[in-house]
Coordinates of C-alpha atoms in Angstrom, one line a residue:
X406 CA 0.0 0.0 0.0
X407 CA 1.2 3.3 -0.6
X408 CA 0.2 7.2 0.7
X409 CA -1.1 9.7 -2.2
X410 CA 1.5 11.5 -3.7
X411 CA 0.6 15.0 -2.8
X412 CA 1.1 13.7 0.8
X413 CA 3.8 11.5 0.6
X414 CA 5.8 14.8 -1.3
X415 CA 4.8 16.4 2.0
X416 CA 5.7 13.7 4.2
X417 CA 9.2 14.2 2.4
X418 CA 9.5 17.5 4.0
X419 CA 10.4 16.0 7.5
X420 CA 13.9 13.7 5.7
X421 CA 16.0 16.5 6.3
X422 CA 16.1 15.6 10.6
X423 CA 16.6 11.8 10.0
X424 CA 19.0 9.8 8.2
X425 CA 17.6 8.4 5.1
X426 CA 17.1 4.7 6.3
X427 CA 15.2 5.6 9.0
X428 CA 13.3 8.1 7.1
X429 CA 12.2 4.8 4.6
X430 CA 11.3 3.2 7.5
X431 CA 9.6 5.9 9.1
X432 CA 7.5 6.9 5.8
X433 CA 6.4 2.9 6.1
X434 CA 5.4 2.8 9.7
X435 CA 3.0 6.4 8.6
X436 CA 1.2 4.3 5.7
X437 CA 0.6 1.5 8.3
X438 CA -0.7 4.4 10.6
X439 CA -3.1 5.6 8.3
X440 CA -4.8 2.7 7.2
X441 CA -4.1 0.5 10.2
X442 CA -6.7 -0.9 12.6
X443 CA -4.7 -1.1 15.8
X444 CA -1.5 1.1 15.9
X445 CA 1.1 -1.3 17.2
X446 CA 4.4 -1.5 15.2
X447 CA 3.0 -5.5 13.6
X448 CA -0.3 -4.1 13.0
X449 CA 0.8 -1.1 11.1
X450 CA 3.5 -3.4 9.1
X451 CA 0.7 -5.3 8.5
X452 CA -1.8 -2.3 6.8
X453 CA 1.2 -1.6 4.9
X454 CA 1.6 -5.1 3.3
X455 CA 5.4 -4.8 4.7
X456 CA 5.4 -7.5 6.8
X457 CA 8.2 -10.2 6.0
X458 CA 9.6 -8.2 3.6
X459 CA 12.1 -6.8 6.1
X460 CA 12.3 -8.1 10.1
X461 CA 10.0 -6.3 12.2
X462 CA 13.1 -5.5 14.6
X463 CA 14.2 -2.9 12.5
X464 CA 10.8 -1.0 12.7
X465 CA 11.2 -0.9 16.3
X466 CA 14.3 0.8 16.7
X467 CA 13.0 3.2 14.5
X468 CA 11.5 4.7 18.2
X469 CA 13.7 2.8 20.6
X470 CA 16.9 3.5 19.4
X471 CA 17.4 5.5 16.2
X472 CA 19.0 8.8 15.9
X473 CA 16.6 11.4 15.2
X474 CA 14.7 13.9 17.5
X475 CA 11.0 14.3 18.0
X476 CA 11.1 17.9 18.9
X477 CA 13.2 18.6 15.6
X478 CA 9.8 16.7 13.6
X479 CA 7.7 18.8 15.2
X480 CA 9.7 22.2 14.5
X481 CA 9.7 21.0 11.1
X482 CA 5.8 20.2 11.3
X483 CA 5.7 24.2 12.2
X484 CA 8.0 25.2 9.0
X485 CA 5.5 23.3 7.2
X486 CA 2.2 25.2 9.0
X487 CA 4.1 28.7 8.7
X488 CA 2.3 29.4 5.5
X489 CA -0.9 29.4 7.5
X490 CA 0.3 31.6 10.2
X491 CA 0.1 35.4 8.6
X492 CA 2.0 38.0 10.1
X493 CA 0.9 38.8 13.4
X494 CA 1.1 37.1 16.2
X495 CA 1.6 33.0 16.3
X496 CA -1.5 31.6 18.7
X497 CA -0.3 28.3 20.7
X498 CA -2.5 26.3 23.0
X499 CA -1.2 24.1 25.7
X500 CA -3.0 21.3 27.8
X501 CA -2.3 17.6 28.7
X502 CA -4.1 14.1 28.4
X503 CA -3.6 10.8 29.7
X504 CA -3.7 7.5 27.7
X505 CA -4.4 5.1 29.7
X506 CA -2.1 1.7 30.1
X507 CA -1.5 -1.8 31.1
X508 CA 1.8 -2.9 32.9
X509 CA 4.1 -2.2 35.3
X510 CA 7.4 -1.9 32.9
X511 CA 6.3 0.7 30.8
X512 CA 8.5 3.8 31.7
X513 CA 6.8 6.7 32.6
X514 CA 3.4 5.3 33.6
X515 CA 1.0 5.8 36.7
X516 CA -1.4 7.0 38.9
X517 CA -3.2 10.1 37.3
X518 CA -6.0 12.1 38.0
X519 CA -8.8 11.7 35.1
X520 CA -10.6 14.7 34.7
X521 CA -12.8 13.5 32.5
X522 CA -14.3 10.5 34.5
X523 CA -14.0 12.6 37.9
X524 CA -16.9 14.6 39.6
X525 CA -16.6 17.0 42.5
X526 CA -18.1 14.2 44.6
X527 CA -15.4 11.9 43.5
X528 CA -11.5 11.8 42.0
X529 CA -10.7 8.6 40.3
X530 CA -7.0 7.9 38.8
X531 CA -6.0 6.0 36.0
X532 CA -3.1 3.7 35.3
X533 CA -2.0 6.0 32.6
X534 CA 0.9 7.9 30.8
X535 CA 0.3 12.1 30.8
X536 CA 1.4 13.8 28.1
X537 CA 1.8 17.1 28.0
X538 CA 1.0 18.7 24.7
X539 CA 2.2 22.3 22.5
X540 CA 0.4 23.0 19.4
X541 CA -1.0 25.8 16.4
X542 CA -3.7 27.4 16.7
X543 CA -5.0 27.7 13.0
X544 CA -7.6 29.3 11.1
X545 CA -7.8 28.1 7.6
X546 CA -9.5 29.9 4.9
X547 CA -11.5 26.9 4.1
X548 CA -12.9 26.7 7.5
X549 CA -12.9 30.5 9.0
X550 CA -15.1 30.0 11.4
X551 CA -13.5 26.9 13.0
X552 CA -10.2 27.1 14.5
X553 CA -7.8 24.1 14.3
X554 CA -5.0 22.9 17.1
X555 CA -2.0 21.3 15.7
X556 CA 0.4 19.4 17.8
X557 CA 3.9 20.1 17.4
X558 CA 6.0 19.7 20.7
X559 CA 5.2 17.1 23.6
X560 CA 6.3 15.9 26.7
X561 CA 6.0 13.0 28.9
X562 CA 5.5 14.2 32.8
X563 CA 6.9 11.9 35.2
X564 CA 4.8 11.8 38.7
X565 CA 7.3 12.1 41.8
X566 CA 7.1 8.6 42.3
X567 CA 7.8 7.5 38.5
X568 CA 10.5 10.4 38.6
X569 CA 12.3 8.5 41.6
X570 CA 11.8 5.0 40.4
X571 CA 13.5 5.6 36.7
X572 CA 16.1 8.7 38.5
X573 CA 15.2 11.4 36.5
X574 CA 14.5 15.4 37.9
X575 CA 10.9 15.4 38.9
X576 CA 9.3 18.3 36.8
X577 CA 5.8 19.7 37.0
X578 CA 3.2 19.8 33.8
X579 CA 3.9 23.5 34.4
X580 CA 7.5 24.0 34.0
X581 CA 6.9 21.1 31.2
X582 CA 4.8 24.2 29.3
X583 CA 7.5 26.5 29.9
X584 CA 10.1 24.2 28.4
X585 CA 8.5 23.8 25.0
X586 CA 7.3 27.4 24.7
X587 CA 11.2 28.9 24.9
X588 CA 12.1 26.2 22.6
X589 CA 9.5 27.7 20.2
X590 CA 10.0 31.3 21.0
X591 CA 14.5 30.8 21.1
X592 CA 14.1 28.8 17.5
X593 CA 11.8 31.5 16.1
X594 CA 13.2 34.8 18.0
X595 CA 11.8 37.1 15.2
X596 CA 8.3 36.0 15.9
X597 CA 5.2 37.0 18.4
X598 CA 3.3 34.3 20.2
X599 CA 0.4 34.1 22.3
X600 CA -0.1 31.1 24.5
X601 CA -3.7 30.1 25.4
X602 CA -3.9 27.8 28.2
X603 CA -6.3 26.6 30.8
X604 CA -6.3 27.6 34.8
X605 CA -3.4 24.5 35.7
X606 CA -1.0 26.7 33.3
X607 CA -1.6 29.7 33.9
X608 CA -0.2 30.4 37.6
X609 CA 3.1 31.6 38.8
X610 CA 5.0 29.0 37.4
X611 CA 4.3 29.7 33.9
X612 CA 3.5 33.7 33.8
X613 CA 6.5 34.6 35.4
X614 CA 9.0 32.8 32.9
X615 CA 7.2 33.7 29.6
X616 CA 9.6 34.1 26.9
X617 CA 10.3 37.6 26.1
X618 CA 8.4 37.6 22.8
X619 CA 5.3 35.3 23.8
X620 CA 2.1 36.4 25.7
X621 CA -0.3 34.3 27.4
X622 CA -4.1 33.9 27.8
X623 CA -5.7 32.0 31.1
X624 CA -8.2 31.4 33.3
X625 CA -8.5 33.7 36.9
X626 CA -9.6 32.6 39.9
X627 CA -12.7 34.2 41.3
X628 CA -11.5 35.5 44.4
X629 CA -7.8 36.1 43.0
X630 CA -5.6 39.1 44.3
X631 CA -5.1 42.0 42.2
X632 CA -3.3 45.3 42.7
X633 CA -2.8 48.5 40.6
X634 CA 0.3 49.7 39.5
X635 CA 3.4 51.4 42.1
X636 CA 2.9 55.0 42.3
X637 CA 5.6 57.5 42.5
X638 CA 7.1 57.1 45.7
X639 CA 8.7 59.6 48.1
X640 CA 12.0 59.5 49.4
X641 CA 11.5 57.6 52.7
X642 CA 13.8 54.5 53.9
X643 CA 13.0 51.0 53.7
X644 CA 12.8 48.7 50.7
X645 CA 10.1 50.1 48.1
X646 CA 7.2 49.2 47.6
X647 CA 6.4 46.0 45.0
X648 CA 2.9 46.4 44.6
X649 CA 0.0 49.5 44.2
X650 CA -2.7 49.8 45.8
X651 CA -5.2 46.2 46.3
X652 CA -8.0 46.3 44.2
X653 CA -11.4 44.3 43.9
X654 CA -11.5 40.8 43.4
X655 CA -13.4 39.6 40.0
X656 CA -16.3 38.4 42.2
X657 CA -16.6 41.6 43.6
X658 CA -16.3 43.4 40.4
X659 CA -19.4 41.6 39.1
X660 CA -21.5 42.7 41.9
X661 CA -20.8 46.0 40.3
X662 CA -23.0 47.4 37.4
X663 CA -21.8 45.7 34.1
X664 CA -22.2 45.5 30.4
X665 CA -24.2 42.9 28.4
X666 CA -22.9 42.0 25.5
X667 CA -23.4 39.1 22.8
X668 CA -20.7 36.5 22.5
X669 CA -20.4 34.2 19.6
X670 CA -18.3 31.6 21.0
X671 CA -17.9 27.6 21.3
X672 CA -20.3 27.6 18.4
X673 CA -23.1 29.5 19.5
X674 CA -24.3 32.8 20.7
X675 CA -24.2 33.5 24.3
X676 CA -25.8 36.3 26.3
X677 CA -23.5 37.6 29.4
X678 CA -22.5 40.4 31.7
X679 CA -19.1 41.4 31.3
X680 CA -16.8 43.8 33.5
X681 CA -13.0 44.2 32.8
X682 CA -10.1 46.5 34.3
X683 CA -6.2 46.7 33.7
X684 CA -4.5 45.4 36.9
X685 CA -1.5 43.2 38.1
X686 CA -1.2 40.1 39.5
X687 CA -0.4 39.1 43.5
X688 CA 2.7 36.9 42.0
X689 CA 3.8 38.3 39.0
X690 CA 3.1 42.8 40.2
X691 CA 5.7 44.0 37.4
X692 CA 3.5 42.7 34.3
X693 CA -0.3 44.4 33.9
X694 CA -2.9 42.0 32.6
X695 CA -6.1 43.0 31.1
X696 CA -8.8 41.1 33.2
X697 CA -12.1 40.0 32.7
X698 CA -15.0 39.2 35.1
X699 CA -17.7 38.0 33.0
X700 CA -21.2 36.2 34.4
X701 CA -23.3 34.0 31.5
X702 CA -27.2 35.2 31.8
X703 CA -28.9 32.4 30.1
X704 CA -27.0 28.8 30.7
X705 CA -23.6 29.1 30.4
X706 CA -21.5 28.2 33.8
X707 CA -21.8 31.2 35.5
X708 CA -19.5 33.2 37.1
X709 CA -16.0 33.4 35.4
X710 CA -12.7 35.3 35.2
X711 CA -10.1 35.5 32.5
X712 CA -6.9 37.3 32.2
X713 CA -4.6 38.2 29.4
X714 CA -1.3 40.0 29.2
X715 CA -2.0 41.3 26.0
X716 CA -3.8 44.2 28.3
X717 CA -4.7 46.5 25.2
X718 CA -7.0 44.0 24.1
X719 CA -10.7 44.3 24.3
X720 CA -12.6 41.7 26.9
X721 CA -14.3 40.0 24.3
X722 CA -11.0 39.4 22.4
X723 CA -10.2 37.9 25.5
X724 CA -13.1 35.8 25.8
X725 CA -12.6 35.0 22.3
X726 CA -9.5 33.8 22.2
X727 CA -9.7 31.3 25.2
X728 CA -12.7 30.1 23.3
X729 CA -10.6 29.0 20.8
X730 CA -8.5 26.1 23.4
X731 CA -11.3 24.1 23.4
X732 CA -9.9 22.9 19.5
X733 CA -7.3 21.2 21.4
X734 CA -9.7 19.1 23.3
X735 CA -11.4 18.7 19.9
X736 CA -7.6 17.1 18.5
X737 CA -7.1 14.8 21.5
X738 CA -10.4 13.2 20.5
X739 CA -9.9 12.9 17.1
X740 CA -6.1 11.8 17.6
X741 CA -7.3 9.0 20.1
X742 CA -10.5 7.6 18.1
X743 CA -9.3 8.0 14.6
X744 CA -5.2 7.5 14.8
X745 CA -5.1 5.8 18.0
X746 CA -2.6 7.8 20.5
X747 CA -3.3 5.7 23.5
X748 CA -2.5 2.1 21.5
X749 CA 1.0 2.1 20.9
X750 CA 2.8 -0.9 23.1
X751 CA 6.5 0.6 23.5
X752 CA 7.9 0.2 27.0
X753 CA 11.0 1.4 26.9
X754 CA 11.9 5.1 27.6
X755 CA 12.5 6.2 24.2
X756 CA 10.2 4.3 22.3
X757 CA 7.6 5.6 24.9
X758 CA 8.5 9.5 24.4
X759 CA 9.0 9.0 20.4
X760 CA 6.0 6.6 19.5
X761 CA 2.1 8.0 20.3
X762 CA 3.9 11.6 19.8
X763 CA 3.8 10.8 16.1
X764 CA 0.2 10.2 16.3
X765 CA -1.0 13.8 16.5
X766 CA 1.9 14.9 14.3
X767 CA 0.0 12.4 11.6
X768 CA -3.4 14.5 12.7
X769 CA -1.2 18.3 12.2
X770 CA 0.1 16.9 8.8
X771 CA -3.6 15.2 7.6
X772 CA -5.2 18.3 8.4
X773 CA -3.0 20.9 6.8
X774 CA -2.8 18.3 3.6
X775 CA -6.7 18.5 3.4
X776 CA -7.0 22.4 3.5
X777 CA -4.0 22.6 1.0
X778 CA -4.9 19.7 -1.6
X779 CA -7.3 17.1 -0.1
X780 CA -10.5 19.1 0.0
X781 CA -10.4 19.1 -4.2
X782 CA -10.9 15.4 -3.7
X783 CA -13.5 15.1 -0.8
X784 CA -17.1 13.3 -1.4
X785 CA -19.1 13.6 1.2
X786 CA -21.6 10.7 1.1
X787 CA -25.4 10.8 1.1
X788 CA -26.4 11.2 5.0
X789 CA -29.6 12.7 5.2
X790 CA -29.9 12.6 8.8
X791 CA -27.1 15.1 9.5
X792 CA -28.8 18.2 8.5
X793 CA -26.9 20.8 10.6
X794 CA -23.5 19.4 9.2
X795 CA -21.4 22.1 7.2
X796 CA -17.9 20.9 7.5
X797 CA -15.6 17.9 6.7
X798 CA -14.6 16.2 9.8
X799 CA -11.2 14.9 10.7
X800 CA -12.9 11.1 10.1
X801 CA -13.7 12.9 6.7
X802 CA -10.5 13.8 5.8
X803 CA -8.5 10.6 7.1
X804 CA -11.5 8.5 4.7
X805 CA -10.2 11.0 1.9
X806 CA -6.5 10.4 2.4
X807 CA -7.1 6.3 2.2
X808 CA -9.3 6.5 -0.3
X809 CA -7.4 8.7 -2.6
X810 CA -4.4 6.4 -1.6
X811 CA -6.0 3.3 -2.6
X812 CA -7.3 5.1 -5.4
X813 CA -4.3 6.4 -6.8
X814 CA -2.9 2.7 -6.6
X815 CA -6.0 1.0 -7.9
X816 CA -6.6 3.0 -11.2
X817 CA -2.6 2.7 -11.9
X818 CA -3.4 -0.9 -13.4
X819 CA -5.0 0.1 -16.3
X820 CA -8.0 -1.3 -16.6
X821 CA -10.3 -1.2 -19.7
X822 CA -12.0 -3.1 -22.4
X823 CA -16.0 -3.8 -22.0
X824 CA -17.3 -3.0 -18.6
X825 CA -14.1 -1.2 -17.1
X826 CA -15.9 1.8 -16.6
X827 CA -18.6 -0.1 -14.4
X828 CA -16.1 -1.9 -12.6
X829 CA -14.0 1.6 -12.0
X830 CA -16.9 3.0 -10.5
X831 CA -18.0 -0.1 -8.1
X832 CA -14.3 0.1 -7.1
X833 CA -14.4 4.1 -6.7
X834 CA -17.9 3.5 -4.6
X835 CA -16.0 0.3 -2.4
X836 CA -13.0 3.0 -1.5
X837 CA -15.4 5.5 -0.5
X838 CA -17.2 3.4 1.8
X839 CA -14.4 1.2 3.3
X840 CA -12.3 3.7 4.0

């Protein structure tokens, strides 16, 4: 089997960080990945009709052993997405999942808290690995209204306990963030970013070592301390003052009079009060932050506060853009159902870090192939019952990549004589629906 060549000439993109054997390996283990079932090493030989032509051993050092770095693929992932950036300011969104696993040799796993399955009544943990993930925000013109998150940089956080048993520095998700975001911002110094990030990234840890040229958008907490700027100060003795004047807490802001405004965000219009103010933060008193208090009238979840430290910025910008993380939920689901991040079965440490990485790099490189060249080739079929359904999905455009691979191969054969043109077509139809 074989990948479409307008994405295997993209795929080619990505030899110049590995040496060319392992970059014909690699491009064979990505066919397996796409039209795979299970995404194990065999099972993607397998997709690939590979297996027994060389010994599956070599496939595996391709992520336990090989020299070649996954942060280098993904900065090369970015080179590729840089012609869907524009000029202003590069958005980045940052959160972290868990896929879950079986076995105590696997390096990096264990006990994690699952957000998704706990309640406020109840925590439950998982048997799991938790990956922190880096990736572009994008708005392609074929979707405008829909922003995309692509993965580019990842990292494997080690609990305390996992972090003692394998002897490595014990690091939160946190200074994890920070870690990728100056390797973006120090490989591309001429550029502005603007990290978007949920409340467990945006404390201390991670607003007071931003990168000189990146900003960041977060959640507040409610009852958060906020101070004005230093005023002039007289000559008196003693150390000077680090902080102005305490000011209202965003709780206590909203039970001032507010404006309602409209808010077209998360896919739907929402009505809500709004109040916002330039201030400072307890931790970080030296950097102003434009923050935002806002309260959801019908539905919605209530009471909320935001900050930004783009401070110029209007509230609903701000409100906007932390709208737009909720695309990097969207890509852990897709990346997990469709290319199967949590099924790789590497236990060793860098066949662990290097394998279910490559996953959502597959998703960043599927989508930006679609928008570039796959959309002149997407069908959607018949489906009646989805009558509020406007855009291709990812499952949409993975179905398009196989089935323009298989078609590509296919009608290379050469068929004709009586009845080819029928058979073309049942094929065509078989591709469509299969894939």
């Amino acid at each position: 089997m074989y990948l479409a060549s307008s994405f295997a000439i993209l795929l080619q993109e990505l030899a110049i960080v590995m040496t060319s054997p392992s970059f014909a390996n690699f491009t064979v283990v990505t066919t397996g990945w796409v039209f795979a079932r299970r995404r194990t090493v065999t099972g993607m030989l397998l997709a690939a009709g590979q297996a027994g032509v060389r010994h599956h051993s070599a496939f595996h050092r391709l992520f336990a052993s090989a020299r070649w770095s996954l942060d280098q693929l993904g900065l090369m992932v970015f080179r590729l997405l840089e012609c869907w950036l524009g000029e202003g300011a590069v958005l980045l969104a940052i959160d972290d999942t868990l896929a879950k696993k079986r076995g105590l040799k696997v390096f990096g796993v264990g006990m994690h808290y699952d957000g998704q399955l706990s309640s406020r009544g109840k925590s439950i943990t998982r048997w799991s690995h938790n990956w922190v993930i880096l990736g572009l925000i994008v708005r392609f013109p074929l979707w405008p209204d829909r922003p995309f998150t692509l993965p580019i940089l990842f990292r494997l956080y080690l609990n305390e306990k996992a972090a003692a048993q394998h002897r490595r520095v014990y690091r939160t998700r946190p200074e994890l963030a920070v870690e990728m975001l100056r390797l973006v911002c120090r490989t591309h110094k001429r550029r502005r970013f603007h990290a978007i990030a949920d409340s467990a990234y945006g404390g201390q840890s991670v607003l007071a070592h931003l990168p000189s040229n990146c900003d960041l958008t977060s959640r507040l907490l409610l009852n958060a301390r906020l101070h004005d700027e230093v005023r002039l100060q007289t000559a008196k003795r003693g150390r000077p003052r680090q902080r102005g004047p305490e000011l209202a807490t965003p709780e206590q802001v909203l039970q001032q009079r507010g404006r309602r405004v409209s808010l077209a965000i998360y896919g739907r219009t929402q009505e809500a009060r709004l109040c916002d103010a330039v201030a400072r933060l307890y931790y970080v008193p030296d950097r102003p932050v434009r923050v935002v208090a806002v309260e959801a009238l019908r539905g919605g979840r209530g009471k909320e506060a935001f900050y930004s430290t783009c401070w110029e910025a209007s509230a609903e910008q701000v409100l906007t853009w932390y709208s737009w993380r909720w695309s990097m939920e969207q890509t852990i689901r897709d990346s997990k159902q469709h290319l199967g991040f949590e099924e790789p079965q590497g236990w060793t440490r860098r066949a662990v870090e290097r394998t279910a990485p490559v996953a959502m790099l597959l998703y960043s490189l599927i989508v930006h192939w679609f928008a570039s060249e796959g959309h002149h080739h997407y069908r959607a079929l018949e489906r009646p019952w989805y009558t509020q359904k406007r855009h291709a999905s990812f499952a949409d455009m993975l179905t398009t990549l196989r089935r323009e691979s298989a078609h590509e191969h296919v009608f290379s054969l050469g068929l004709s004589g009586a009845g080819s043109r029928k058979i073309k077509r049942m094929i065509d139809h078989l591709l469509q629906t299969a894939a």
